[in-house]
N, CA, C and O atoms as a Tinker XYZ file with bonds, in Angstrom:
   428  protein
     1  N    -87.179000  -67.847000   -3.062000    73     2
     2  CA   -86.178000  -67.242000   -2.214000    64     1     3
     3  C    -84.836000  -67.994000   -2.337000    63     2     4     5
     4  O    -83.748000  -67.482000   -2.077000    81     3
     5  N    -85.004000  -69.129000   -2.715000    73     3     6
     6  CA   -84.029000  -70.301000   -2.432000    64     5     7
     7  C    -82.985000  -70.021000   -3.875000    63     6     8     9
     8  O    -81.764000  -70.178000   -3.868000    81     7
     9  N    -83.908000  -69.522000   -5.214000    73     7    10
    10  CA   -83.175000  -69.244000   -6.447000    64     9    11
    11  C    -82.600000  -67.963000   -6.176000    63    10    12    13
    12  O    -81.380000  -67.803000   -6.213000    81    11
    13  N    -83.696000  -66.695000   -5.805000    73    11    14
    14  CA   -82.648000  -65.691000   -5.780000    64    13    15
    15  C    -81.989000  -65.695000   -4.620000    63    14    16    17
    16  O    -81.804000  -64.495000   -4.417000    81    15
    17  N    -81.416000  -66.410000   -3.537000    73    15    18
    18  CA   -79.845000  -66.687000   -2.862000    64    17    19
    19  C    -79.240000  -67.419000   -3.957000    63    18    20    21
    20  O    -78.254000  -66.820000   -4.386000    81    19
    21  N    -79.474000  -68.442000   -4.523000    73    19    22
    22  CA   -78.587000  -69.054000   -5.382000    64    21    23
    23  C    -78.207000  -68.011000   -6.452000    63    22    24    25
    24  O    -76.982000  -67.921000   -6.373000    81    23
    25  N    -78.565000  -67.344000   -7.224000    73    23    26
    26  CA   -78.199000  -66.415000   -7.892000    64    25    27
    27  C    -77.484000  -65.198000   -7.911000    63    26    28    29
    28  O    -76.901000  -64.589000   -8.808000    81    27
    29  N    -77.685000  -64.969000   -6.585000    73    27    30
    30  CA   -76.867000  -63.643000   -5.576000    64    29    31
    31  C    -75.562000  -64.642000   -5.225000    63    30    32    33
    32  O    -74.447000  -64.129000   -5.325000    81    31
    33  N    -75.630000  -65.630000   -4.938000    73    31    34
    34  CA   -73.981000  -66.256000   -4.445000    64    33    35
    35  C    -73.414000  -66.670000   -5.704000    63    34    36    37
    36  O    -72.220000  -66.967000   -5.704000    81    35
    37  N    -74.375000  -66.772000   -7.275000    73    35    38
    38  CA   -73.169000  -67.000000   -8.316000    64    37    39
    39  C    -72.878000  -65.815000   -9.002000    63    38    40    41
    40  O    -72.032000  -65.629000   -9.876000    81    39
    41  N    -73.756000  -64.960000   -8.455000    73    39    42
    42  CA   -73.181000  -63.717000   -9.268000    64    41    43
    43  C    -72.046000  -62.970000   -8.285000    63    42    44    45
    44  O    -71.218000  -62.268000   -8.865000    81    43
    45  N    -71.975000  -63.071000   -7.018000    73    43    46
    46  CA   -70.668000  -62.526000   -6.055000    64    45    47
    47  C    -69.556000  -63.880000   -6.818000    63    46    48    49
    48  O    -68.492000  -63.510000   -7.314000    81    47
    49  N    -69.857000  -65.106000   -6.836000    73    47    50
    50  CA   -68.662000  -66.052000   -7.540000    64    49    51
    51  C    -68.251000  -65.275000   -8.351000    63    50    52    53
    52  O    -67.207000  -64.638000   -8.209000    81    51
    53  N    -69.095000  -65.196000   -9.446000    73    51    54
    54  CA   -68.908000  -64.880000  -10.851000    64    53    55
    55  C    -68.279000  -63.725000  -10.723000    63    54    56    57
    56  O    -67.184000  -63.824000  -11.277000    81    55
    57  N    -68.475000  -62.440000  -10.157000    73    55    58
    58  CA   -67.917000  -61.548000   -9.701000    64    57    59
    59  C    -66.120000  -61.425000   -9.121000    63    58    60    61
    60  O    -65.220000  -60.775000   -9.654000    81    59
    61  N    -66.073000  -61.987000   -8.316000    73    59    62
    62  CA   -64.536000  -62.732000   -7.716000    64    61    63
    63  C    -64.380000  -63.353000   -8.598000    63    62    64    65
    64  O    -64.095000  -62.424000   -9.353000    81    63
    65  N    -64.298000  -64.455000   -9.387000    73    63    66
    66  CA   -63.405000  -64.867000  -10.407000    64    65    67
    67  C    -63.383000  -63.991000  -11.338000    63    66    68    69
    68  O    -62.569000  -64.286000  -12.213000    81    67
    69  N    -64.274000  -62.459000  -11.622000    73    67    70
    70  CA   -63.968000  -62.082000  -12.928000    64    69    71
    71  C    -62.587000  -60.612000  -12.291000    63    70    72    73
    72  O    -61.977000  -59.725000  -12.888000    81    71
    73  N    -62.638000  -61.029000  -10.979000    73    71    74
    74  CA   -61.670000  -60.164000  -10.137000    64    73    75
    75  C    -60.618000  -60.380000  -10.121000    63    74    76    77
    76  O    -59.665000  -59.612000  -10.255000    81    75
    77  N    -60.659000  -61.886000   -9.887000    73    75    78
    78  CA   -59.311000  -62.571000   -9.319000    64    77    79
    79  C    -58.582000  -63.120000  -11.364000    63    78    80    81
    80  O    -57.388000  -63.323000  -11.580000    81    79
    81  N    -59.528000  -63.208000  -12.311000    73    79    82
    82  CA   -58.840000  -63.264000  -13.462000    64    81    83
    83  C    -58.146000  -62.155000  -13.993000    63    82    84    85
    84  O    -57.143000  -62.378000  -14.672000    81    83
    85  N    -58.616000  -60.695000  -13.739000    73    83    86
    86  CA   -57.965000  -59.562000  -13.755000    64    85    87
    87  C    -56.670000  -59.749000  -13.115000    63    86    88    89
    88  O    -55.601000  -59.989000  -13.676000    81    87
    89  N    -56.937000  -59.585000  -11.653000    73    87    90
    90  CA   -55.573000  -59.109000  -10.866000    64    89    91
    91  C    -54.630000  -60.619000  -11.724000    63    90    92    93
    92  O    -53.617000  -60.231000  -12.306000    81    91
    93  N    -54.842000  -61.908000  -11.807000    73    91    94
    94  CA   -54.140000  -62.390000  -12.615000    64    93    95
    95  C    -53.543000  -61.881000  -13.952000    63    94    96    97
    96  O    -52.413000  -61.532000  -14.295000    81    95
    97  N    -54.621000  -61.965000  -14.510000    73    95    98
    98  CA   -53.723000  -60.826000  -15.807000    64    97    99
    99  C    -53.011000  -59.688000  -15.566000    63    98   100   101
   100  O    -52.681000  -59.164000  -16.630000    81    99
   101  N    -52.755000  -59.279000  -14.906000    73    99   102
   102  CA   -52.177000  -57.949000  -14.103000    64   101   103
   103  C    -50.920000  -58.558000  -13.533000    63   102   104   105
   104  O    -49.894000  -57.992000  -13.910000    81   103
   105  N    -50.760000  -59.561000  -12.727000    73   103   106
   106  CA   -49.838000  -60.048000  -12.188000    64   105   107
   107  C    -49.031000  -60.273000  -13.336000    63   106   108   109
   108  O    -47.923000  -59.750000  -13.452000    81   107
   109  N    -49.664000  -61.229000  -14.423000    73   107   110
   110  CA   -49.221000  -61.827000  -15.229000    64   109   111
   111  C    -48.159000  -60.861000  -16.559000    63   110   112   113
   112  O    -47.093000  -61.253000  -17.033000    81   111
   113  N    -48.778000  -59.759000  -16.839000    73   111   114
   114  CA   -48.385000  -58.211000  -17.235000    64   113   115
   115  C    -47.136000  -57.370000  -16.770000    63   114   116   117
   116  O    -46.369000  -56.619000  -17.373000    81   115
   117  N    -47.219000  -57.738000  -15.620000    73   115   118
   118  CA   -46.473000  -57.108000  -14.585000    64   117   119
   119  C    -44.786000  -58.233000  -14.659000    63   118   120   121
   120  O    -43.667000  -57.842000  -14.992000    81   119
   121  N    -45.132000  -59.399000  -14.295000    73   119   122
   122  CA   -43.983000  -60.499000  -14.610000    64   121   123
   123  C    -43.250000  -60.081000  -16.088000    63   122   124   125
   124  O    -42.060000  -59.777000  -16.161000    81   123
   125  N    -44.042000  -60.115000  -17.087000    73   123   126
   126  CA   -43.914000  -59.791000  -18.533000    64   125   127
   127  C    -42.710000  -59.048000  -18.746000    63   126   128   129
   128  O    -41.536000  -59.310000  -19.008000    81   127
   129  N    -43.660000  -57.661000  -18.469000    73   127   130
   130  CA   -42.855000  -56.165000  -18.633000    64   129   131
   131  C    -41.259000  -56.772000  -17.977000    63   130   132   133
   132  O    -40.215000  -56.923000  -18.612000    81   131
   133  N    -41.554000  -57.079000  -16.286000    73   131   134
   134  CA   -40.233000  -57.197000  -15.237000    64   133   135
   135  C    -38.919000  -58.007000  -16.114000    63   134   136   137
   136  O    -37.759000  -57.616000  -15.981000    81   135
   137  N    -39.347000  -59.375000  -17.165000    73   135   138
   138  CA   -38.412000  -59.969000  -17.870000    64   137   139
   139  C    -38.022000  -59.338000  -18.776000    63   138   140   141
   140  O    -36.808000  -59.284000  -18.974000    81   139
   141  N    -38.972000  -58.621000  -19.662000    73   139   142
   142  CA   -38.608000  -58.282000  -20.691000    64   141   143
   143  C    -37.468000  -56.820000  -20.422000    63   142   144   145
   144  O    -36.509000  -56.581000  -21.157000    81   143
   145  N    -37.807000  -56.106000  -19.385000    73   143   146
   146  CA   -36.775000  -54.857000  -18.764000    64   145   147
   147  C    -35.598000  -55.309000  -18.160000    63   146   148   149
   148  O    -34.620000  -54.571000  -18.039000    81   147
   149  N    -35.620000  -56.619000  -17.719000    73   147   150
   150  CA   -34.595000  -57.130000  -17.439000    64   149   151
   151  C    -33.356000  -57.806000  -18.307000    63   150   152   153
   152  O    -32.170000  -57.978000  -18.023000    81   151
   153  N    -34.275000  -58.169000  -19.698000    73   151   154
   154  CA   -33.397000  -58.659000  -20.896000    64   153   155
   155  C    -32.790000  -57.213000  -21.786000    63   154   156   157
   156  O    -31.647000  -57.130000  -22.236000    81   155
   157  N    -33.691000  -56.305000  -21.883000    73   155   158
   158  CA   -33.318000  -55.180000  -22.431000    64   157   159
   159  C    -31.944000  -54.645000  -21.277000    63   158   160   161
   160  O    -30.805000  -54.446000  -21.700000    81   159
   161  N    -32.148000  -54.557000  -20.507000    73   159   162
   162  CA   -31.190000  -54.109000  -19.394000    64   161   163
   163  C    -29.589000  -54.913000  -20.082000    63   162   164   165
   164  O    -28.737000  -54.331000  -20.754000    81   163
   165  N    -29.577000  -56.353000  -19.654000    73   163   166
   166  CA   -28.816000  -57.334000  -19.861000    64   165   167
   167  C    -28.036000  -57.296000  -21.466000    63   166   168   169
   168  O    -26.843000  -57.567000  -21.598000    81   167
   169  N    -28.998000  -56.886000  -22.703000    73   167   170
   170  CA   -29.165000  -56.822000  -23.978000    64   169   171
   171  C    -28.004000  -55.888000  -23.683000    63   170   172   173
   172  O    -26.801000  -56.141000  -23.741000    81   171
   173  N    -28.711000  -54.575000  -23.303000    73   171   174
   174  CA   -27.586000  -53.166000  -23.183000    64   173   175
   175  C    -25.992000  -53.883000  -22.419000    63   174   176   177
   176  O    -25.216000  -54.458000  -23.181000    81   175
   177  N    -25.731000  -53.799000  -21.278000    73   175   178
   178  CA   -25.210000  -54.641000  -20.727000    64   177   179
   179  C    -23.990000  -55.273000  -22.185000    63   178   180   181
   180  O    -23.094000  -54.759000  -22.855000    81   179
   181  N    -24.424000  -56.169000  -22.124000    73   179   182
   182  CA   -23.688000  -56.741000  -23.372000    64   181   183
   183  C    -22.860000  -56.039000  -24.705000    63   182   184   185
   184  O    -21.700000  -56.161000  -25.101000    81   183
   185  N    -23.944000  -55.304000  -25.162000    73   183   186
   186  CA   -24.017000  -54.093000  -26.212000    64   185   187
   187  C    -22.428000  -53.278000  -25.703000    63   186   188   189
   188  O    -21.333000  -53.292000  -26.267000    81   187
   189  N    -22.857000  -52.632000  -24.462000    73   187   190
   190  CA   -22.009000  -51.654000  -23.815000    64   189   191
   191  C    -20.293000  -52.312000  -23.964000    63   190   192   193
   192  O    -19.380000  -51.762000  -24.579000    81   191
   193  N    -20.220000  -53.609000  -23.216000    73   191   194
   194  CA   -19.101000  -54.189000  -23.451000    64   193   195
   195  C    -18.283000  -54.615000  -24.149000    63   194   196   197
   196  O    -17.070000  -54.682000  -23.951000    81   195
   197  N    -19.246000  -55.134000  -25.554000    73   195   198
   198  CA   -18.657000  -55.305000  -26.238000    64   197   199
   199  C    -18.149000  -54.135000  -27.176000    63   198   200   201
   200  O    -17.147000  -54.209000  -27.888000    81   199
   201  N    -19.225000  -52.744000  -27.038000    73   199   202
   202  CA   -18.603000  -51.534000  -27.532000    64   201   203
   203  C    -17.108000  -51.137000  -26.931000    63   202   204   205
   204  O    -16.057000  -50.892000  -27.523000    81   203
   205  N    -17.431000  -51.172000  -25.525000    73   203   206
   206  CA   -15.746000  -50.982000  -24.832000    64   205   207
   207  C    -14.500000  -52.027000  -25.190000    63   206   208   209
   208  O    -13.364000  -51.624000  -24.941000    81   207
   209  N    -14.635000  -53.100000  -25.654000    73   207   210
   210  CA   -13.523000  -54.020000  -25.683000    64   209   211
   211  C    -13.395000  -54.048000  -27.640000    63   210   212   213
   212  O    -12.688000  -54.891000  -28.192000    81   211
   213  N    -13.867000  -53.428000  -28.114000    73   211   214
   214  CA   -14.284000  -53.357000  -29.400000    64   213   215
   215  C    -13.372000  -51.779000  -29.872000    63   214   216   217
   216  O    -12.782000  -51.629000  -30.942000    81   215
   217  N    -13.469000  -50.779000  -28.800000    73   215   218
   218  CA   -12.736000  -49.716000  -28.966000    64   217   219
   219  C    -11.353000  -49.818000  -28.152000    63   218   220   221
   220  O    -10.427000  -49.044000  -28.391000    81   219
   221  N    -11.276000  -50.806000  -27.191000    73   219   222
   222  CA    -9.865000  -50.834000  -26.525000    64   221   223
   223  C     -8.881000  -51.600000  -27.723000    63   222   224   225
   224  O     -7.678000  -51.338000  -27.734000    81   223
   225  N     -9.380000  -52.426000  -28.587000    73   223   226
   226  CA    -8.893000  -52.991000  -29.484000    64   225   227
   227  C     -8.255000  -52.106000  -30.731000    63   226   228   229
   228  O     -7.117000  -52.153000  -31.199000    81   227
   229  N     -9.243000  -51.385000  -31.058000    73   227   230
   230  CA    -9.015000  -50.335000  -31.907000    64   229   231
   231  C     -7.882000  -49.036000  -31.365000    63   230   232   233
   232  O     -7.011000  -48.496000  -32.046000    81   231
   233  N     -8.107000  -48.870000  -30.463000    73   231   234
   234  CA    -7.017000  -47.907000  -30.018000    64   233   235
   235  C     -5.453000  -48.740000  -29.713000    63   234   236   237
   236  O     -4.350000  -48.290000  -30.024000    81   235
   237  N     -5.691000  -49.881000  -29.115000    73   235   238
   238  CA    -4.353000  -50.312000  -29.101000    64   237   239
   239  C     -4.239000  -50.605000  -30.488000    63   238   240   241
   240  O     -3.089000  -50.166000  -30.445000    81   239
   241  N     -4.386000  -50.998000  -31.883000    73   239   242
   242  CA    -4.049000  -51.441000  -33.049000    64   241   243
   243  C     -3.520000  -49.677000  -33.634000    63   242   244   245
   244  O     -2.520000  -49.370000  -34.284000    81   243
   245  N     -4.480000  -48.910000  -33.170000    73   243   246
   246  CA    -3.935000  -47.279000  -33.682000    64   245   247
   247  C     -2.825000  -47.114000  -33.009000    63   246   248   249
   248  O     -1.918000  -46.766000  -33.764000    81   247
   249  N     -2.414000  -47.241000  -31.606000    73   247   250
   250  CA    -1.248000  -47.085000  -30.856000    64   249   251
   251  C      0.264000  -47.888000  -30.946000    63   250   252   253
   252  O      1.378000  -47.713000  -30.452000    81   251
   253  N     -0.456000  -49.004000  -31.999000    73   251   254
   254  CA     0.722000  -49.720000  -32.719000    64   253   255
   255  C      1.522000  -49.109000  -33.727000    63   254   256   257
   256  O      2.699000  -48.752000  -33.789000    81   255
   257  N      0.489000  -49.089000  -34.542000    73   255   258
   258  CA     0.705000  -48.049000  -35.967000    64   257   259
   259  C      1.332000  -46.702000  -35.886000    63   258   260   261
   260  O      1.993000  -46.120000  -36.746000    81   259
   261  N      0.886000  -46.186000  -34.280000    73   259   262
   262  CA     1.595000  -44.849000  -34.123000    64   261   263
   263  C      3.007000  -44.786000  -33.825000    63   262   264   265
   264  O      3.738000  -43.823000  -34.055000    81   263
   265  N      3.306000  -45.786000  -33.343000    73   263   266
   266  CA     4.522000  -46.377000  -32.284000    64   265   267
   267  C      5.377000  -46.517000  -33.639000    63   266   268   269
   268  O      6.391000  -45.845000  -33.828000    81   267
   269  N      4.817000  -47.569000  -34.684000    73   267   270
   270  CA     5.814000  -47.955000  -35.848000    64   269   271
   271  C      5.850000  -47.256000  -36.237000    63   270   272   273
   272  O      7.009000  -47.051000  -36.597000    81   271
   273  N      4.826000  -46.057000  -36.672000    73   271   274
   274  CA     5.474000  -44.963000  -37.365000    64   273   275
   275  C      6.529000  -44.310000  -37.063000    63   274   276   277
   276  O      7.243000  -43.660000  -37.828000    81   275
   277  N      6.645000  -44.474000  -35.930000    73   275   278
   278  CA     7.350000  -42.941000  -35.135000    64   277   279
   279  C      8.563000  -43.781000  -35.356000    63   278   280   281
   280  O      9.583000  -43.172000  -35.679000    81   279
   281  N      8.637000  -45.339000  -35.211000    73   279   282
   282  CA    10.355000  -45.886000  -35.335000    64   281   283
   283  C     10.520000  -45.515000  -36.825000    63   282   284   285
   284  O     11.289000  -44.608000  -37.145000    81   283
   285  N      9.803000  -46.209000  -37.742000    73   283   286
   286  CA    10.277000  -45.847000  -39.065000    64   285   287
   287  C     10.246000  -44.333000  -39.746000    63   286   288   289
   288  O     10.408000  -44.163000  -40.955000    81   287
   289  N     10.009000  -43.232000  -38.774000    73   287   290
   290  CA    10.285000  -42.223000  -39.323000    64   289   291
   291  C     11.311000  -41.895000  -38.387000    63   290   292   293
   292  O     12.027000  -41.199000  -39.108000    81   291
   293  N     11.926000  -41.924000  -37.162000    73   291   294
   294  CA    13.055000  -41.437000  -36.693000    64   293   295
   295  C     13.925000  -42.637000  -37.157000    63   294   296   297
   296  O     14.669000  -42.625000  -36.176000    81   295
   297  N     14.521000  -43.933000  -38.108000    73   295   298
   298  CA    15.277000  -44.479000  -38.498000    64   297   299
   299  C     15.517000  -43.835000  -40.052000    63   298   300   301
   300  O     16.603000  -43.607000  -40.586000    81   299
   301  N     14.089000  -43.605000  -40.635000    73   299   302
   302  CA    14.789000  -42.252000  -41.852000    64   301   303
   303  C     15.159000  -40.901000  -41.608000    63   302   304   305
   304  O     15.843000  -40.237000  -42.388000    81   303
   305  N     14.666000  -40.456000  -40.425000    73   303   306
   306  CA    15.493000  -39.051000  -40.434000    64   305   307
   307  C     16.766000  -39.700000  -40.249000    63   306   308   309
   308  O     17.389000  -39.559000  -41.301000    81   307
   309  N     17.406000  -40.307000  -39.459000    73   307   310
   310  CA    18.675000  -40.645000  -39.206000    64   309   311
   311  C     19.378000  -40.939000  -40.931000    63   310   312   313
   312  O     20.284000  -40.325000  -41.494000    81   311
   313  N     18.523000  -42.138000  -41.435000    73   311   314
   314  CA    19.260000  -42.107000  -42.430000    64   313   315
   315  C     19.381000  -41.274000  -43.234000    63   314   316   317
   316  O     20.264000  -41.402000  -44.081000    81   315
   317  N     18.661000  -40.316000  -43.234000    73   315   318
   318  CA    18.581000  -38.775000  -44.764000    64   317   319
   319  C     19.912000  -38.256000  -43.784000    63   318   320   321
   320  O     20.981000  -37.988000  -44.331000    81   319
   321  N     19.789000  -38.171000  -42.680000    73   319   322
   322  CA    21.079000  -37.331000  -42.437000    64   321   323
   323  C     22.220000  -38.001000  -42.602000    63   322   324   325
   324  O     22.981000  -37.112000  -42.982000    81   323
   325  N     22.676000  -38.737000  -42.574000    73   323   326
   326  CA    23.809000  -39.631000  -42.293000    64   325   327
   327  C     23.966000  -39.607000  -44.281000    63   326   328   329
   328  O     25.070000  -39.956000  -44.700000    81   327
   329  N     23.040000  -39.266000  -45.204000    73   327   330
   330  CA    23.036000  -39.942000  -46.705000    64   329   331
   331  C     23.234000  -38.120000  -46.832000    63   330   332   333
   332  O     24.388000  -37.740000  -46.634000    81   331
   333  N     22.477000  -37.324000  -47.058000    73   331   334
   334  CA    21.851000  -36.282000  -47.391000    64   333   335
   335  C     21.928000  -35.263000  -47.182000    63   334   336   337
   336  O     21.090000  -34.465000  -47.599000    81   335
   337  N     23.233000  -34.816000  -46.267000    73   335   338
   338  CA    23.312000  -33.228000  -45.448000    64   337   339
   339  C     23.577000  -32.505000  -46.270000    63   338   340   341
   340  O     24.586000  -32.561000  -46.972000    81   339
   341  N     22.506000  -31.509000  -46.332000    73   339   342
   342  CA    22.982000  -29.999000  -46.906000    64   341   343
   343  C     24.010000  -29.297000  -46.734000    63   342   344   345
   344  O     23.786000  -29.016000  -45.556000    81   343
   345  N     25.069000  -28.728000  -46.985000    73   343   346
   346  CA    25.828000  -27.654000  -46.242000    64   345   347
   347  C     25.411000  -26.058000  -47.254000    63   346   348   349
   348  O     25.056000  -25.953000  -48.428000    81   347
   349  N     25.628000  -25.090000  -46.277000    73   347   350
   350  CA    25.138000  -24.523000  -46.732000    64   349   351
   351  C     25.762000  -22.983000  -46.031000    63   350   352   353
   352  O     25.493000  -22.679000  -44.869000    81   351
   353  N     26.523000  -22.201000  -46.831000    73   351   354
   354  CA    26.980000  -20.870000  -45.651000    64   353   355
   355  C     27.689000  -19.780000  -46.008000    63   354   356   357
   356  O     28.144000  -19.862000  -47.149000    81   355
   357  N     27.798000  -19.349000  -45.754000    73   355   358
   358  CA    28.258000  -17.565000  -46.140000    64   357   359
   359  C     29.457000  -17.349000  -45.459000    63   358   360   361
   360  O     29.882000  -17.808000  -44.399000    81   359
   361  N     29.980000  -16.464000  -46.372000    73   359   362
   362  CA    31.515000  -15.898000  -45.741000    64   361   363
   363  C     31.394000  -14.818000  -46.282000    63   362   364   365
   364  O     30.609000  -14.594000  -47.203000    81   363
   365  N     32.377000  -13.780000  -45.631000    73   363   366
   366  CA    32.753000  -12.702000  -46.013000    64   365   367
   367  C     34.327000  -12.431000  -45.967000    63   366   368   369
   368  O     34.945000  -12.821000  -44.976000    81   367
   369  N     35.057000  -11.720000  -47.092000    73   367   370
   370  CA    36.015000  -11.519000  -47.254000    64   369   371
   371  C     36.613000  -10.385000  -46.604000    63   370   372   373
   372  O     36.309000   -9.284000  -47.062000    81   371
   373  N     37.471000  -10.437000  -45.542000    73   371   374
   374  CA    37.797000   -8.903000  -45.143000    64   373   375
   375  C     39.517000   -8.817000  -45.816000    63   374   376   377
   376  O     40.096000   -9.499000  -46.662000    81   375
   377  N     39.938000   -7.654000  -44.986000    73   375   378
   378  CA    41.289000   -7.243000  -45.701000    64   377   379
   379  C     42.704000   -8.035000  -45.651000    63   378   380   381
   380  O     43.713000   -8.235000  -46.327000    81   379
   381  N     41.999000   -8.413000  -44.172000    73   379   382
   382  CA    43.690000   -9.472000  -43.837000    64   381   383
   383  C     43.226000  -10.811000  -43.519000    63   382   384   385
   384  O     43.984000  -11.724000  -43.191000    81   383
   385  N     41.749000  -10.927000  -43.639000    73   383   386
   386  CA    41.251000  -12.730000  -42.929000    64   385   387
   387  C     40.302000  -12.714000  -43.880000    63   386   388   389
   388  O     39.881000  -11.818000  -44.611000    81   387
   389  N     39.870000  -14.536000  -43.677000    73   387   390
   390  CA    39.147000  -14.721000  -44.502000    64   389   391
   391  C     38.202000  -15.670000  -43.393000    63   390   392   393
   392  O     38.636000  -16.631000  -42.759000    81   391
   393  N     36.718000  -15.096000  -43.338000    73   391   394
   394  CA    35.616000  -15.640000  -42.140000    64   393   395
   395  C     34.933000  -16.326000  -42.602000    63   394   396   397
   396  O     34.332000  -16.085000  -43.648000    81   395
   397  N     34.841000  -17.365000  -41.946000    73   395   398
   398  CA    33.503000  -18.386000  -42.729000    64   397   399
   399  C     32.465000  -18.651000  -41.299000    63   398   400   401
   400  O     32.622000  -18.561000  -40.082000    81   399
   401  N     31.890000  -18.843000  -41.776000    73   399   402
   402  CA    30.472000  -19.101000  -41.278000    64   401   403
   403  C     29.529000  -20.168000  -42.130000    63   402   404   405
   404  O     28.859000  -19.852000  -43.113000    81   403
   405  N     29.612000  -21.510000  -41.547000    73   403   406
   406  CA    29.066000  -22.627000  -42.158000    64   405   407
   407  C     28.061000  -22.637000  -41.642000    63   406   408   409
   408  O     28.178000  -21.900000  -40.663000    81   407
   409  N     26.573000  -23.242000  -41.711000    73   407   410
   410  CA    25.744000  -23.947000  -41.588000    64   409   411
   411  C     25.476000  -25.155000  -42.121000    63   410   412   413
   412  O     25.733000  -25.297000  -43.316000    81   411
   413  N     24.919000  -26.259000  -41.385000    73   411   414
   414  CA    25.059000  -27.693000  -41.750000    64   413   415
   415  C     23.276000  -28.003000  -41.757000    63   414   416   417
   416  O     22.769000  -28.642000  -40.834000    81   415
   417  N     22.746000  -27.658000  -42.492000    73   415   418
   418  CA    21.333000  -28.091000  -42.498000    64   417   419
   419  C     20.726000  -29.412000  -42.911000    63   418   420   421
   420  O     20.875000  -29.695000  -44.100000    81   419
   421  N     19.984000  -30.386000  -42.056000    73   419   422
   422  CA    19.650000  -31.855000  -42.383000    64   421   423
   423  C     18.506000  -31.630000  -42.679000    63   422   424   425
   424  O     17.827000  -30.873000  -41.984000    81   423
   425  N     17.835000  -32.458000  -44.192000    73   423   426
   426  CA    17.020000  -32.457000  -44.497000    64   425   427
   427  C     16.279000  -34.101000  -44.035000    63   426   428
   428  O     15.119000  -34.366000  -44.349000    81   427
């Protein structure tokens, strides 16, 4: 009687520790996943920012380029006109005057 109580209380032991090693591994699973979703999170995070400061860069370097363009093409229109004016225009001869009609076209 004395073995099977001893055997009934190591098999409820044995039982609870093969319980309590589960819910450990479970706990332990659970911690895991929580860091690793938390580094992926953080990972993104990072990713994201440096995508945004990576395209604010890029647009201001395009908004440079647009800017200089626009000076060095309104300092050559100025100069084609000031170098380069077309004239260009029609008249007609009547009986007692003579009509002109110029046009000044800048290329």
């Amino acid at each position: 009687m004395v073995r099977r109580t001893l055997l009934h209380t190591a098999l409820r032991a044995w039982v609870i520790q093969c319980w309590w090693r589960s819910m450990q591994a479970k706990m332990l699973e659970q911690r895991r996943r929580l860091a690793l979703r938390l580094y992926t999170c953080q990972e993104w995070a990072v990713v994201k920012v440096q995508a945004q400061v990576r395209m604010w860069q890029a647009r201001r370097r395009f908004l440079q380029a647009r800017h200089a363009a626009c000076i060095i093409q309104s300092h050559w229109r100025w100069h084609t006109s000031q170098t380069r004016g077309l004239i260009r225009g029609r008249y007609e001869v009547k009986a007692s005057r003579l009509e002109l009609d110029i046009e000044i076209l800048l290329t």
